[in-house]
PDB file of C-alpha atoms and ligand atoms in Angstrom:
ATOM      1  CA  MET A   1      -0.127   0.102   0.078  1.00 73.00           C
ATOM      2  CA  GLY A   2       1.717   3.660  -0.989  1.00 96.00           C
ATOM      3  CA  LEU A   3       1.416   7.028   1.468  1.00 98.00           C
ATOM      4  CA  VAL A   4      -0.806   8.800  -1.042  1.00 98.00           C
ATOM      5  CA  GLU A   5      -3.569   5.752  -2.428  1.00 98.00           C
ATOM      6  CA  ASP A   6      -5.454   6.642  -4.545  1.00 97.00           C
ATOM      7  CA  ARG A   7      -4.519  10.446  -3.756  1.00 98.00           C
ATOM      8  CA  VAL A   8      -4.262  13.166  -6.513  1.00 98.00           C
ATOM      9  CA  ALA A   9      -1.478  15.412  -6.777  1.00 99.00           C
ATOM     10  CA  VAL A  10      -0.711  18.293  -9.193  1.00 99.00           C
ATOM     11  CA  ILE A  11       3.570  19.177  -9.133  1.00 99.00           C
ATOM     12  CA  THR A  12       4.910  22.733 -10.251  1.00 99.00           C
ATOM     13  CA  GLY A  13       7.947  22.047 -12.284  1.00 98.00           C
ATOM     14  CA  ALA A  14       7.762  18.595 -12.272  1.00 99.00           C
ATOM     15  CA  ALA A  15       9.284  18.073 -15.924  1.00 98.00           C
ATOM     16  CA  SER A  16      12.914  18.498 -13.966  1.00 98.00           C
ATOM     17  CA  GLY A  17      15.075  17.819 -11.058  1.00 98.00           C
ATOM     18  CA  ILE A  18      13.476  17.879  -7.726  1.00 98.00           C
ATOM     19  CA  GLY A  19      10.174  18.510  -9.119  1.00 99.00           C
ATOM     20  CA  ARG A  20      10.744  15.009 -11.760  1.00 98.00           C
ATOM     21  CA  GLU A  21      11.776  12.898  -9.055  1.00 98.00           C
ATOM     22  CA  THR A  22       8.790  13.625  -6.499  1.00 99.00           C
ATOM     23  CA  ALA A  23       6.156  13.229  -9.308  1.00 99.00           C
ATOM     24  CA  THR A  24       7.469   9.876  -9.716  1.00 98.00           C
ATOM     25  CA  THR A  25       8.044   9.138  -6.122  1.00 98.00           C
ATOM     26  CA  PHE A  26       4.325  10.407  -5.475  1.00 98.00           C
ATOM     27  CA  ALA A  27       2.712   7.798  -8.423  1.00 98.00           C
ATOM     28  CA  GLU A  28       4.852   4.665  -6.810  1.00 98.00           C
ATOM     29  CA  HIS A  29       2.905   5.363  -3.952  1.00 98.00           C
ATOM     30  CA  GLY A  30      -0.260   5.108  -5.359  1.00 98.00           C
ATOM     31  CA  ALA A  31      -0.808   8.417  -6.482  1.00 98.00           C
ATOM     32  CA  SER A  32      -2.704  10.429  -9.725  1.00 98.00           C
ATOM     33  CA  VAL A  33      -0.053  13.346 -10.868  1.00 99.00           C
ATOM     34  CA  VAL A  34      -0.187  16.309 -13.041  1.00 99.00           C
ATOM     35  CA  VAL A  35       2.575  17.042 -13.994  1.00 99.00           C
ATOM     36  CA  ALA A  36       2.664  21.106 -15.531  1.00 99.00           C
ATOM     37  CA  ASP A  37       5.838  22.852 -15.853  1.00 99.00           C
ATOM     38  CA  VAL A  38       6.684  25.109 -19.531  1.00 98.00           C
ATOM     39  CA  ASP A  39       9.636  22.794 -20.780  1.00 98.00           C
ATOM     40  CA  ALA A  40       6.515  19.895 -22.376  1.00 98.00           C
ATOM     41  CA  GLU A  41       9.213  18.324 -23.899  1.00 98.00           C
ATOM     42  CA  GLY A  42      10.430  17.046 -20.021  1.00 98.00           C
ATOM     43  CA  GLY A  43       7.486  16.953 -19.383  1.00 98.00           C
ATOM     44  CA  GLU A  44       6.183  14.422 -21.578  1.00 98.00           C
ATOM     45  CA  GLU A  45       9.060  12.707 -20.608  1.00 98.00           C
ATOM     46  CA  THR A  46       8.591  12.281 -16.802  1.00 99.00           C
ATOM     47  CA  VAL A  47       5.059  11.111 -18.395  1.00 98.00           C
ATOM     48  CA  SER A  48       6.184   8.643 -19.801  1.00 98.00           C
ATOM     49  CA  ARG A  49       8.630   7.410 -17.171  1.00 98.00           C
ATOM     50  CA  ILE A  50       5.729   7.344 -14.843  1.00 98.00           C
ATOM     51  CA  ALA A  51       3.263   5.427 -17.132  1.00 98.00           C
ATOM     52  CA  ASP A  52       6.784   3.442 -17.832  1.00 98.00           C
ATOM     53  CA  GLY A  53       6.423   2.196 -13.996  1.00 97.00           C
ATOM     54  CA  GLY A  54       2.872   1.449 -13.943  1.00 98.00           C
ATOM     55  CA  GLY A  55       1.896   4.752 -12.693  1.00 98.00           C
ATOM     56  CA  GLU A  56      -0.645   7.270 -14.431  1.00 98.00           C
ATOM     57  CA  ALA A  57       0.051  10.943 -15.078  1.00 98.00           C
ATOM     58  CA  THR A  58      -0.264  13.648 -17.835  1.00 98.00           C
ATOM     59  CA  PHE A  59       0.912  16.908 -18.264  1.00 99.00           C
ATOM     60  CA  VAL A  60       0.141  20.162 -18.651  1.00 98.00           C
ATOM     61  CA  GLU A  61       1.814  22.434 -19.865  1.00 98.00           C
ATOM     62  CA  THR A  62       1.649  25.547 -17.525  1.00 99.00           C
ATOM     63  CA  ASP A  63       3.890  28.645 -16.563  1.00 99.00           C
ATOM     64  CA  VAL A  64       2.924  29.167 -13.088  1.00 99.00           C
ATOM     65  CA  SER A  65       3.448  33.244 -14.097  1.00 98.00           C
ATOM     66  CA  ASP A  66       0.349  33.280 -15.843  1.00 98.00           C
ATOM     67  CA  PRO A  67      -2.927  32.630 -13.033  1.00 98.00           C
ATOM     68  CA  ASP A  68      -4.986  31.014 -16.252  1.00 98.00           C
ATOM     69  CA  ASP A  69      -2.266  28.176 -16.344  1.00 98.00           C
ATOM     70  CA  VAL A  70      -2.316  27.778 -12.751  1.00 98.00           C
ATOM     71  CA  GLN A  71      -6.014  27.365 -13.067  1.00 98.00           C
ATOM     72  CA  GLY A  72      -6.203  25.366 -15.825  1.00 98.00           C
ATOM     73  CA  ALA A  73      -3.158  22.295 -13.792  1.00 98.00           C
ATOM     74  CA  ILE A  74      -5.248  22.553 -11.820  1.00 98.00           C
ATOM     75  CA  GLU A  75      -8.617  21.895 -13.261  1.00 98.00           C
ATOM     76  CA  THR A  76      -7.384  19.661 -15.063  1.00 98.00           C
ATOM     77  CA  ALA A  77      -6.800  17.233 -11.761  1.00 98.00           C
ATOM     78  CA  VAL A  78     -10.379  17.491 -10.793  1.00 97.00           C
ATOM     79  CA  GLU A  79     -11.355  16.709 -14.295  1.00 98.00           C
ATOM     80  CA  GLU A  80      -9.287  14.267 -15.510  1.00 98.00           C
ATOM     81  CA  PHE A  81      -8.488  12.462 -11.792  1.00 98.00           C
ATOM     82  CA  GLY A  82     -11.698  13.747  -9.627  1.00 97.00           C
ATOM     83  CA  GLY A  83      -9.860  15.649  -7.456  1.00 97.00           C
ATOM     84  CA  ILE A  84      -7.056  17.571  -5.579  1.00 98.00           C
ATOM     85  CA  ASP A  85      -5.611  16.080  -3.432  1.00 98.00           C
ATOM     86  CA  VAL A  86      -1.692  17.461  -2.810  1.00 99.00           C
ATOM     87  CA  LEU A  87      -0.320  20.381  -4.911  1.00 99.00           C
ATOM     88  CA  TYR A  88       3.745  20.648  -5.044  1.00 99.00           C
ATOM     89  CA  ASN A  89       4.363  24.040  -5.661  1.00 99.00           C
ATOM     90  CA  ASN A  90       7.859  23.505  -7.096  1.00 98.00           C
ATOM     91  CA  ALA A  91       8.619  25.596 -10.280  1.00 99.00           C
ATOM     92  CA  ALA A  92      11.015  28.204  -9.690  1.00 98.00           C
ATOM     93  CA  ILE A  93      13.892  29.842 -11.528  1.00 98.00           C
ATOM     94  CA  GLU A  94      17.339  30.728 -10.240  1.00 97.00           C
ATOM     95  CA  GLY A  95      17.694  33.771 -11.197  1.00 97.00           C
ATOM     96  CA  PRO A  96      21.340  35.613 -11.716  1.00 96.00           C
ATOM     97  CA  VAL A  97      24.199  34.932  -8.848  1.00 95.00           C
ATOM     98  CA  ASP A  98      25.210  38.645  -8.451  1.00 97.00           C
ATOM     99  CA  ARG A  99      25.792  41.003  -5.617  1.00 98.00           C
ATOM    100  CA  LEU A 100      22.564  43.497  -4.590  1.00 98.00           C
ATOM    101  CA  HIS A 101      23.114  46.087  -6.706  1.00 98.00           C
ATOM    102  CA  GLU A 102      23.980  44.590  -9.477  1.00 98.00           C
ATOM    103  CA  TYR A 103      21.260  42.055  -9.634  1.00 98.00           C
ATOM    104  CA  ASP A 104      18.805  43.276 -13.288  1.00 98.00           C
ATOM    105  CA  ASP A 105      15.979  44.451 -12.168  1.00 98.00           C
ATOM    106  CA  GLU A 106      14.336  43.062 -15.267  1.00 98.00           C
ATOM    107  CA  ALA A 107      15.392  39.461 -13.914  1.00 98.00           C
ATOM    108  CA  PHE A 108      14.250  40.675  -9.938  1.00 98.00           C
ATOM    109  CA  GLU A 109      10.660  40.928 -11.517  1.00 98.00           C
ATOM    110  CA  ARG A 110      10.903  37.650 -13.384  1.00 98.00           C
ATOM    111  CA  VAL A 111      12.198  35.615 -10.026  1.00 98.00           C
ATOM    112  CA  VAL A 112       9.407  37.144  -8.346  1.00 98.00           C
ATOM    113  CA  ASP A 113       6.827  36.451 -10.594  1.00 98.00           C
ATOM    114  CA  VAL A 114       7.813  32.966 -11.338  1.00 99.00           C
ATOM    115  CA  ASN A 115       9.252  31.656  -7.561  1.00 98.00           C
ATOM    116  CA  LEU A 116       6.556  34.234  -5.587  1.00 98.00           C
ATOM    117  CA  LYS A 117       3.590  35.462  -7.674  1.00 98.00           C
ATOM    118  CA  GLY A 118       3.854  30.937  -9.432  1.00 98.00           C
ATOM    119  CA  VAL A 119       3.073  29.547  -5.561  1.00 99.00           C
ATOM    120  CA  TRP A 120       0.478  32.496  -4.933  1.00 98.00           C
ATOM    121  CA  TYR A 121      -1.263  31.358  -7.501  1.00 99.00           C
ATOM    122  CA  GLY A 122      -1.103  27.770  -6.561  1.00 99.00           C
ATOM    123  CA  LEU A 123      -2.404  29.073  -3.370  1.00 98.00           C
ATOM    124  CA  LYS A 124      -5.099  30.304  -4.224  1.00 98.00           C
ATOM    125  CA  TYR A 125      -6.845  27.808  -6.534  1.00 98.00           C
ATOM    126  CA  GLY A 126      -5.413  24.748  -4.738  1.00 98.00           C
ATOM    127  CA  ILE A 127      -7.221  25.787  -1.673  1.00 98.00           C
ATOM    128  CA  GLU A 128     -10.126  26.982  -3.949  1.00 98.00           C
ATOM    129  CA  ALA A 129     -10.409  23.055  -5.156  1.00 98.00           C
ATOM    130  CA  MET A 130      -9.308  21.969  -2.197  1.00 98.00           C
ATOM    131  CA  LEU A 131     -12.529  23.565  -0.405  1.00 98.00           C
ATOM    132  CA  ALA A 132     -14.525  22.260  -2.941  1.00 96.00           C
ATOM    133  CA  ASP A 133     -13.019  18.488  -2.091  1.00 92.00           C
ATOM    134  CA  GLY A 134     -12.546  18.125   1.506  1.00 95.00           C
ATOM    135  CA  GLY A 135      -9.482  19.270   2.031  1.00 98.00           C
ATOM    136  CA  GLY A 136      -5.760  18.428   1.056  1.00 98.00           C
ATOM    137  CA  SER A 137      -2.423  19.427   1.111  1.00 99.00           C
ATOM    138  CA  ILE A 138      -0.057  21.825  -0.390  1.00 99.00           C
ATOM    139  CA  VAL A 139       3.884  21.639  -0.351  1.00 99.00           C
ATOM    140  CA  SER A 140       5.546  24.958  -1.478  1.00 99.00           C
ATOM    141  CA  ALA A 141       9.539  24.787  -2.867  1.00 98.00           C
ATOM    142  CA  SER A 142      11.330  28.134  -0.744  1.00 98.00           C
ATOM    143  CA  SER A 143      14.779  27.135   0.128  1.00 98.00           C
ATOM    144  CA  ILE A 144      17.854  27.738   2.744  1.00 98.00           C
ATOM    145  CA  ALA A 145      18.356  31.264   1.132  1.00 98.00           C
ATOM    146  CA  GLY A 146      14.767  31.660   1.964  1.00 98.00           C
ATOM    147  CA  GLU A 147      15.548  31.301   6.074  1.00 98.00           C
ATOM    148  CA  VAL A 148      19.031  32.754   5.951  1.00 98.00           C
ATOM    149  CA  ALA A 149      21.021  35.451   3.039  1.00 98.00           C
ATOM    150  CA  VAL A 150      22.850  33.073   1.701  1.00 96.00           C
ATOM    151  CA  PRO A 151      24.844  36.004  -0.649  1.00 96.00           C
ATOM    152  CA  ASN A 152      24.649  37.210  -4.787  1.00 96.00           C
ATOM    153  CA  TYR A 153      20.993  35.732  -4.260  1.00 97.00           C
ATOM    154  CA  SER A 154      18.478  38.196  -2.541  1.00 98.00           C
ATOM    155  CA  GLY A 155      16.207  38.401  -5.436  1.00 98.00           C
ATOM    156  CA  TYR A 156      15.963  34.632  -5.326  1.00 98.00           C
ATOM    157  CA  GLY A 157      16.108  35.099  -1.323  1.00 98.00           C
ATOM    158  CA  ALA A 158      13.715  37.033  -0.605  1.00 98.00           C
ATOM    159  CA  ALA A 159      11.185  35.314  -2.964  1.00 99.00           C
ATOM    160  CA  LYS A 160      11.634  32.029  -1.129  1.00 99.00           C
ATOM    161  CA  ALA A 161      11.704  33.584   2.437  1.00 99.00           C
ATOM    162  CA  ALA A 162       7.939  35.527   1.129  1.00 99.00           C
ATOM    163  CA  VAL A 163       7.089  31.334   0.851  1.00 99.00           C
ATOM    164  CA  GLY A 164       7.599  30.319   3.858  1.00 98.00           C
ATOM    165  CA  GLN A 165       5.436  33.331   5.193  1.00 98.00           C
ATOM    166  CA  LEU A 166       2.589  32.638   2.162  1.00 98.00           C
ATOM    167  CA  THR A 167       3.243  28.785   4.436  1.00 99.00           C
ATOM    168  CA  ARG A 168       2.225  30.034   7.261  1.00 98.00           C
ATOM    169  CA  TYR A 169      -1.117  32.466   6.564  1.00 98.00           C
ATOM    170  CA  ALA A 170      -2.501  29.570   4.499  1.00 99.00           C
ATOM    171  CA  ALA A 171      -1.873  27.199   7.249  1.00 99.00           C
ATOM    172  CA  ILE A 172      -3.752  29.165  10.315  1.00 98.00           C
ATOM    173  CA  GLU A 173      -5.971  30.500   7.712  1.00 98.00           C
ATOM    174  CA  TYR A 174      -7.464  26.483   6.498  1.00 98.00           C
ATOM    175  CA  ALA A 175      -6.352  24.817   9.156  1.00 98.00           C
ATOM    176  CA  GLU A 176     -10.355  24.809  10.380  1.00 98.00           C
ATOM    177  CA  ASP A 177     -10.843  22.992   6.477  1.00 98.00           C
ATOM    178  CA  GLY A 178      -8.985  20.145   6.386  1.00 98.00           C
ATOM    179  CA  ILE A 179      -6.515  22.149   4.465  1.00 99.00           C
ATOM    180  CA  ARG A 180      -2.480  21.743   5.362  1.00 99.00           C
ATOM    181  CA  ALA A 181       0.133  24.112   4.433  1.00 99.00           C
ATOM    182  CA  ASN A 182       3.815  23.227   4.832  1.00 99.00           C
ATOM    183  CA  ALA A 183       7.611  23.914   2.140  1.00 99.00           C
ATOM    184  CA  VAL A 184      10.938  22.328   2.380  1.00 99.00           C
ATOM    185  CA  ALA A 185      13.598  24.554   2.300  1.00 98.00           C
ATOM    186  CA  PRO A 186      16.757  22.584   0.544  1.00 98.00           C
ATOM    187  CA  GLY A 187      19.732  23.417   0.834  1.00 98.00           C
ATOM    188  CA  ILE A 188      21.918  21.764  -2.624  1.00 97.00           C
ATOM    189  CA  VAL A 189      20.455  19.490  -4.326  1.00 98.00           C
ATOM    190  CA  ARG A 190      22.291  17.729  -7.600  1.00 96.00           C
ATOM    191  CA  THR A 191      19.973  19.061 -10.131  1.00 98.00           C
ATOM    192  CA  GLU A 192      20.246  20.518 -13.622  1.00 97.00           C
ATOM    193  CA  MET A 193      20.240  24.068 -11.390  1.00 96.00           C
ATOM    194  CA  ILE A 194      23.142  23.238  -9.715  1.00 96.00           C
ATOM    195  CA  GLU A 195      24.525  22.736 -12.481  1.00 95.00           C
ATOM    196  CA  ARG A 196      23.587  25.880 -15.209  1.00 96.00           C
ATOM    197  CA  THR A 197      24.688  27.746 -11.848  1.00 93.00           C
ATOM    198  CA  ILE A 198      28.008  25.694 -11.483  1.00 94.00           C
ATOM    199  CA  GLU A 199      28.474  26.377 -15.107  1.00 95.00           C
ATOM    200  CA  GLU A 200      28.225  30.055 -15.704  1.00 92.00           C
ATOM    201  CA  ASN A 201      29.682  30.247 -11.930  1.00 90.00           C
ATOM    202  CA  PRO A 202      32.729  27.098 -12.100  1.00 93.00           C
ATOM    203  CA  GLU A 203      34.473  28.755  -9.038  1.00 91.00           C
ATOM    204  CA  MET A 204      30.985  27.722  -7.113  1.00 91.00           C
ATOM    205  CA  GLU A 205      31.309  23.452  -7.002  1.00 92.00           C
ATOM    206  CA  ALA A 206      33.577  23.855  -4.517  1.00 93.00           C
ATOM    207  CA  GLN A 207      32.240  25.941  -2.115  1.00 92.00           C
ATOM    208  CA  PHE A 208      28.755  24.148  -3.630  1.00 95.00           C
ATOM    209  CA  GLU A 209      30.326  20.875  -1.894  1.00 94.00           C
ATOM    210  CA  GLU A 210      31.614  22.311   1.353  1.00 94.00           C
ATOM    211  CA  THR A 211      28.196  24.089   2.312  1.00 96.00           C
ATOM    212  CA  GLU A 212      26.659  21.129   4.074  1.00 98.00           C
ATOM    213  CA  PRO A 213      27.481  19.893   7.360  1.00 98.00           C
ATOM    214  CA  MET A 214      26.739  16.509   5.951  1.00 98.00           C
ATOM    215  CA  PRO A 215      29.309  15.226   3.027  1.00 96.00           C
ATOM    216  CA  GLY A 216      28.402  16.123  -0.195  1.00 94.00           C
ATOM    217  CA  LEU A 217      25.179  17.733  -2.442  1.00 96.00           C
ATOM    218  CA  ALA A 218      21.409  16.173  -1.706  1.00 98.00           C
ATOM    219  CA  GLU A 219      19.844  13.964  -4.045  1.00 98.00           C
ATOM    220  CA  PRO A 220      16.374  15.287  -5.729  1.00 98.00           C
ATOM    221  CA  GLU A 221      15.341  12.083  -4.090  1.00 98.00           C
ATOM    222  CA  GLU A 222      15.851  13.183  -0.489  1.00 98.00           C
ATOM    223  CA  VAL A 223      13.436  16.232  -1.138  1.00 98.00           C
ATOM    224  CA  ALA A 224      10.898  14.410  -2.548  1.00 99.00           C
ATOM    225  CA  ASN A 225      11.054  12.082   0.195  1.00 98.00           C
ATOM    226  CA  ALA A 226      10.537  15.252   2.601  1.00 99.00           C
ATOM    227  CA  VAL A 227       7.484  16.356   0.239  1.00 99.00           C
ATOM    228  CA  LEU A 228       5.221  12.907   0.250  1.00 99.00           C
ATOM    229  CA  PHE A 229       5.813  12.976   3.984  1.00 98.00           C
ATOM    230  CA  LEU A 230       4.509  16.742   3.971  1.00 99.00           C
ATOM    231  CA  GLY A 231       1.754  15.220   1.250  1.00 98.00           C
ATOM    232  CA  SER A 232       0.413  12.314   3.102  1.00 98.00           C
ATOM    233  CA  GLU A 233      -1.257  11.156   5.802  1.00 98.00           C
ATOM    234  CA  LEU A 234       2.360  10.148   7.361  1.00 98.00           C
ATOM    235  CA  SER A 235       1.969  14.073   8.444  1.00 98.00           C
ATOM    236  CA  SER A 236      -1.216  14.670   9.872  1.00 98.00           C
ATOM    237  CA  ARG A 237      -0.785  16.710  12.294  1.00 98.00           C
ATOM    238  CA  VAL A 238       1.520  18.652  10.635  1.00 99.00           C
ATOM    239  CA  THR A 239       1.074  22.439   9.068  1.00 99.00           C
ATOM    240  CA  GLY A 240       2.474  25.932   8.982  1.00 99.00           C
ATOM    241  CA  VAL A 241       5.972  24.895   9.289  1.00 98.00           C
ATOM    242  CA  THR A 242       8.926  25.370   6.850  1.00 98.00           C
ATOM    243  CA  LEU A 243      10.898  21.410   6.238  1.00 98.00           C
ATOM    244  CA  PRO A 244      14.796  22.174   6.443  1.00 98.00           C
ATOM    245  CA  VAL A 245      16.161  19.021   3.849  1.00 98.00           C
ATOM    246  CA  GLU A 246      19.720  21.111   3.970  1.00 98.00           C
ATOM    247  CA  GLY A 247      22.401  18.410   5.788  1.00 98.00           C
ATOM    248  CA  GLY A 248      22.197  20.560   8.883  1.00 98.00           C
ATOM    249  CA  TYR A 249      23.394  23.777   7.535  1.00 98.00           C
ATOM    250  CA  LEU A 250      20.807  26.235   9.597  1.00 98.00           C
ATOM    251  CA  ALA A 251      21.562  24.313  12.447  1.00 98.00           C
ATOM    252  CA  GLN A 252      24.237  26.088  12.179  1.00 97.00           C
TER     253      GLN A 252
HETATM  254  N1  LIG B 301      18.511  22.125  -6.417  1.00 63.03           N
HETATM  255  C1  LIG B 301      18.522  22.889  -5.540  1.00 63.03           C
HETATM  256  O1  LIG B 301      20.228  23.077  -4.850  1.00 63.03           O
HETATM  257  C2  LIG B 301      17.788  23.697  -4.312  1.00 63.03           C
HETATM  258  C3  LIG B 301      17.568  24.152  -3.220  1.00 63.03           C
HETATM  259  C4  LIG B 301      16.942  25.288  -3.133  1.00 63.03           C
HETATM  260  C5  LIG B 301      15.760  24.811  -3.433  1.00 63.03           C
HETATM  261  N2  LIG B 301      15.443  24.423  -4.547  1.00 63.03           N
HETATM  262  C6  LIG B 301      14.342  25.267  -5.093  1.00 63.03           C
HETATM  263  O2  LIG B 301      13.312  23.653  -5.489  1.00 63.03           O
HETATM  264  C7  LIG B 301      13.038  23.719  -6.485  1.00 63.03           C
HETATM  265  C8  LIG B 301      13.121  23.076  -7.575  1.00 63.03           C
HETATM  266  O3  LIG B 301      14.253  23.623  -8.228  1.00 63.03           O
HETATM  267  P1  LIG B 301      15.433  22.227  -8.798  1.00 63.03           P
HETATM  268  O4  LIG B 301      17.155  22.185  -8.486  1.00 63.03           O
HETATM  269  O5  LIG B 301      14.610  20.447  -8.945  1.00 63.03           O
HETATM  270  O6  LIG B 301      16.007  22.899 -10.657  1.00 63.03           O
HETATM  271  P2  LIG B 301      15.183  22.913 -11.925  1.00 63.03           P
HETATM  272  O7  LIG B 301      15.950  23.544 -12.457  1.00 63.03           O
HETATM  273  O8  LIG B 301      15.989  21.252 -12.128  1.00 63.03           O
HETATM  274  O9  LIG B 301      13.869  22.140 -12.206  1.00 63.03           O
HETATM  275  C9  LIG B 301      12.726  23.498 -12.063  1.00 63.03           C
HETATM  276  C10 LIG B 301      11.593  23.472 -13.151  1.00 63.03           C
HETATM  277  O10 LIG B 301      10.151  23.950 -13.243  1.00 63.03           O
HETATM  278  C11 LIG B 301      10.598  23.816 -14.615  1.00 63.03           C
HETATM  279  N3  LIG B 301      10.191  26.166 -14.676  1.00 63.03           N
HETATM  280  C12 LIG B 301      10.889  27.296 -14.049  1.00 63.03           C
HETATM  281  N4  LIG B 301      10.000  28.139 -14.553  1.00 63.03           N
HETATM  282  C13 LIG B 301       9.030  27.362 -14.699  1.00 63.03           C
HETATM  283  C14 LIG B 301       7.572  28.346 -14.995  1.00 63.03           C
HETATM  284  N5  LIG B 301       7.440  29.436 -15.158  1.00 63.03           N
HETATM  285  N6  LIG B 301       6.981  28.135 -14.798  1.00 63.03           N
HETATM  286  C15 LIG B 301       6.433  26.509 -15.130  1.00 63.03           C
HETATM  287  N7  LIG B 301       7.414  25.347 -14.740  1.00 63.03           N
HETATM  288  C16 LIG B 301       8.830  25.978 -14.343  1.00 63.03           C
HETATM  289  C17 LIG B 301      11.301  24.211 -15.310  1.00 63.03           C
HETATM  290  O11 LIG B 301      11.088  23.476 -16.677  1.00 63.03           O
HETATM  291  C18 LIG B 301      11.998  23.083 -14.613  1.00 63.03           C
HETATM  292  O12 LIG B 301      11.582  21.665 -14.867  1.00 63.03           O
HETATM  293  C19 LIG B 301      12.739  24.774  -7.106  1.00 63.03           C
HETATM  294  O13 LIG B 301      10.912  25.971  -6.030  1.00 63.03           O
HETATM  295  C20 LIG B 301      13.956  25.719  -6.499  1.00 63.03           C
HETATM  296  O14 LIG B 301      14.437  27.153  -5.935  1.00 63.03           O
HETATM  297  C21 LIG B 301      16.468  24.006  -5.263  1.00 63.03           C
END
């Protein structure tokens, strides 16, 4: 018996990295999954990996900075799978790695549009659908950069900090409606996002390896398992928290 048997999960940014790993993990644990991403090729690849493993999934091309797209992804869950039980607001972009005074204005706006407003739309339309469907669990992607200041990530970090605060608002406003809202705050995870950053800033590779007290980098499945915990009944009394998945970084 899977931990999310017969549940329906919508996962944004599921064409790559942590989102793809979470989508396959949820499917392995019995959920039907809506894979929502701007990247159609990667999204379809996630769907076929799930199908190959005997699971059920569908892809919806979604730009999370567009409220209609987010609403569309959630409607797909209701129309194709009969409801929505779990939403993982995972899609994000890393933005530039620059000191604050050199951080490009347009890039800042795009980071806020995707990483913060994307989560806001997910919460808004996800909660609306869950209120009509007897409750559910929402998990959003924060970061260690949303908990403490990580140099040269001001736009990204500010958006992630706001994700933690939106999570707390959603948790208390809907606690009586059977809707839980939590976030995960990964440290450095071996994904395309980190690979791109290393490609553009090769000096950061050694720095990333040394960031967390636990040796090396996290693997996407280590974050996916934390999302599975928060999305399932295993965490039935947990709401409003940002769960660090960062090898002890924030304990220092
Ligand atoms: N990798 C890390 O070290 C790390 C650390 C802390 C937090 N995170 C967070 O984890 C989440 C996943 O990161 P990842 O490392 O797997 O990144 P990734 O780049 O591998 O995957 C991100 C996915 O989001 C999609 N995406 C980007 N913009 C989108 C948009 N506007 N609408 C819909 N989809 C969009 C991309 O197409 C991609 O499939 C992000 O929220 C990220 O900020 C990652």
